[in-house]
Amino acid sequence: MPRQNLNIRQLAEKAGVSTSTISRVLNNSGYVRQEVRAHVERIIAETGYIPSGIAKHLKSSRSNMVGVIIPRINSFASSEITAGISTELAESDLMTILGNSANSPDAEMNYIEIFKRQRVCGVIILATVLTERHLEAMNDLGVPVVVVGQDASASGFPSVLQDERRAARQITDYVLRCGHRRVGLIGVADWDVQVGCERKGGWVDALRAAGIEPRPEDIALGGFDLTDGAAGIDRIVPFVSDTTPTAVVAVTDRLAIGAMSRLLERRTRVPDEVSIVGVGDIDVASVYSPKLTTIHFDYFGTGKAAAEMLIATLDGETTDLRRVMPFDLRIRDSVSILD
Amino acid sequence: MPRQNLNIRQLAEKAGVSTSTISRVLNNSGYVRQEVRAHVERIIAETGYIPSGIAKHLKSSRSNMVGVIIPRINSFASSEITAGISTELAESDLMTILGNSANSPDAEMNYIEIFKRQRVCGVIILATVLTERHLEAMNDLGVPVVVVGQDASASGFPSVLQDERRAARQITDYVLRCGHRRVGLIGVADWDVQVGCERKGGWVDALRAAGIEPRPEDIALGGFDLTDGAAGIDRIVPFVSDTTPTAVVAVTDRLAIGAMSRLLERRTRVPDEVSIVGVGDIDVASVYSPKLTTIHFDYFGTGKAAAEMLIATLDGETTDLRRVMPFDLRIRDSVSILD
DNA sequence: GTGAAAGCGCTAACAA
DNA sequence: TTGTTAGCGCTTTCAC
């Protein structure tokens, strides 16, 4: 029966006690005689009374809502991170409020304001870019903020990051160890600090460490789509010859798959004629044919870590200002051994 | 500067007006002299005042929060649906509160209570199963509920559904039109009404309409993982011969890809030796090799539709009790033409 | 047009 | 141990 939800006063009346006693029973605070507690609990069960969290938080002025800003929830990494965040928050009875920013800085700013209005107790932001305006707004928020995917520790915000540069370096090292000397790069624009700069940087590091100077003509920069991967490979390896790269590092798995898909259309064999690697280990990487050699990131764990850091801050504990997530190399079938 | 957020009373004092006037300016309600409005607005801008939504809703007792229960946000369909929901809700200034149920009915029940406590103004639930307990709790909620993926219209809940049975029937029809007479099924357990029963039902419908009686030995039921797809194909088509199916319908793309991946390992050619189709059109379906012939569902649109129905109900408008989303057949390269 | 005052449902001193 | 009371920050009659 869909009963009218009553309030604490009506309940108190029904139970023949004061509202404070109800409140004490509800929150297990203060002293309540055992019998009274039992009686109140029975009335609560009978009436199906559910207290208003909103009124409670108005009073205590600290809510249990955490705002989470996500650029694009319908992507593998984002959705895993979100799952990690909300799972961890739920453990501490915190609610996840979703802010889908669709990669628009304006929408992000807007959500920061909305979250402030809702008096969230904290915010987790997955940003591809963090401008001065963002940082300022995050400061003005007046509640703890944790950043995922960008390093904002210099501005005082706890950040959890992938070790992008070392990851890219490591997979490039692997390609080099397989005997490839001419290794191309399918990357993304530089304004994306992590994927754009850092992963590209790791590729450069690896090449230089092997005494190879990266060549501009072996680099293709674009967006994040499958088609960008296809366009990239067409640019770097328009045909297979002695003068084109024998291997290509794509900075994301999606780009790598776009590239492999294009090569298949061109009837170029992977890895026999061209080797391809990615970064990220999205779920299809391991079932694509050939199975993609890539870097595995723990996105779910990343989300969990961010939530942990936020909770710690909320509890007044101190946390690291930077947490760098581990990664590992998943060697599969998309790289040929040349030596 | 991270100013202390002041309240409406302090603001009223600063502006030299009453709190009611502030409220009127804030909500564009009632009469306020033009100059006074301008003045108040300036003060608001100067102080960076942001009103507390929580206090507002305590008073008006209608919040702007919508609870969304998702079984597993880190899956392609769920995350697309969630994106659609939150995008549409945001248009109407409604917040999305995420409830990650991890497929556990208990967690779902729990979220219903949490949402009630938070006094959400509505709930959208993506359920794989809807028990009596669910329906009862949804009734007790006292706010509009929209169901996605299951038909709860009989219980009075607006539902938005995929046309699962017709979708499965249509793709099976296509396989039959290509000349296949022996068509297997990789399915999932029956407790999943939509994917388990309906999709399987569509497969049966198509076969019977073609005068073919479905054979139990051509059916493999299991879970939703890639490995279940692999196990399924091993069971139905352990080897290629005249006595095994020439084509297999997998009830999800993920299962289809698991099956194709396994066939590749077995060096069985798709579609030359065995044809495979899926349902869902997840993002990799179109880049897998061979490109997967499947049914395309508009998951983002499904989420949007659910949100629209909820908003309409909230606004006191009437909506359909059932909304069946359209789908279309995406013919690609994973079915061989036999005739 | 504007302000005073009475709550929305709860918590937390303070008294008893 | 329990009840009384005064708010939390806002909206909304109802006077003026």
XYZ file of C-alpha atoms in Angstrom, chain A residues 66-70 81 85 89 115 122-126 144-148 303 306-308 310:
24
model
C 29.176 13.486 -4.387
C 29.180 15.157 -7.771
C 30.999 13.275 -10.514
C 31.822 15.055 -13.735
C 32.408 12.736 -16.678
C 35.990 4.585 -13.824
C 33.747 5.514 -8.183
C 31.179 5.744 -2.700
C 26.852 20.728 -7.574
C 32.640 16.566 -2.596
C 33.388 16.406 -6.296
C 35.317 14.035 -8.518
C 36.192 15.364 -11.921
C 37.430 13.426 -14.933
C 37.026 18.662 -1.507
C 37.699 17.935 -5.169
C 39.587 14.969 -6.589
C 40.859 15.013 -10.153
C 41.128 11.913 -12.304
C 37.744 5.171 -10.021
C 39.648 8.515 -6.597
C 36.652 7.793 -4.393
C 38.943 6.557 -1.622
C 37.808 11.816 -1.580
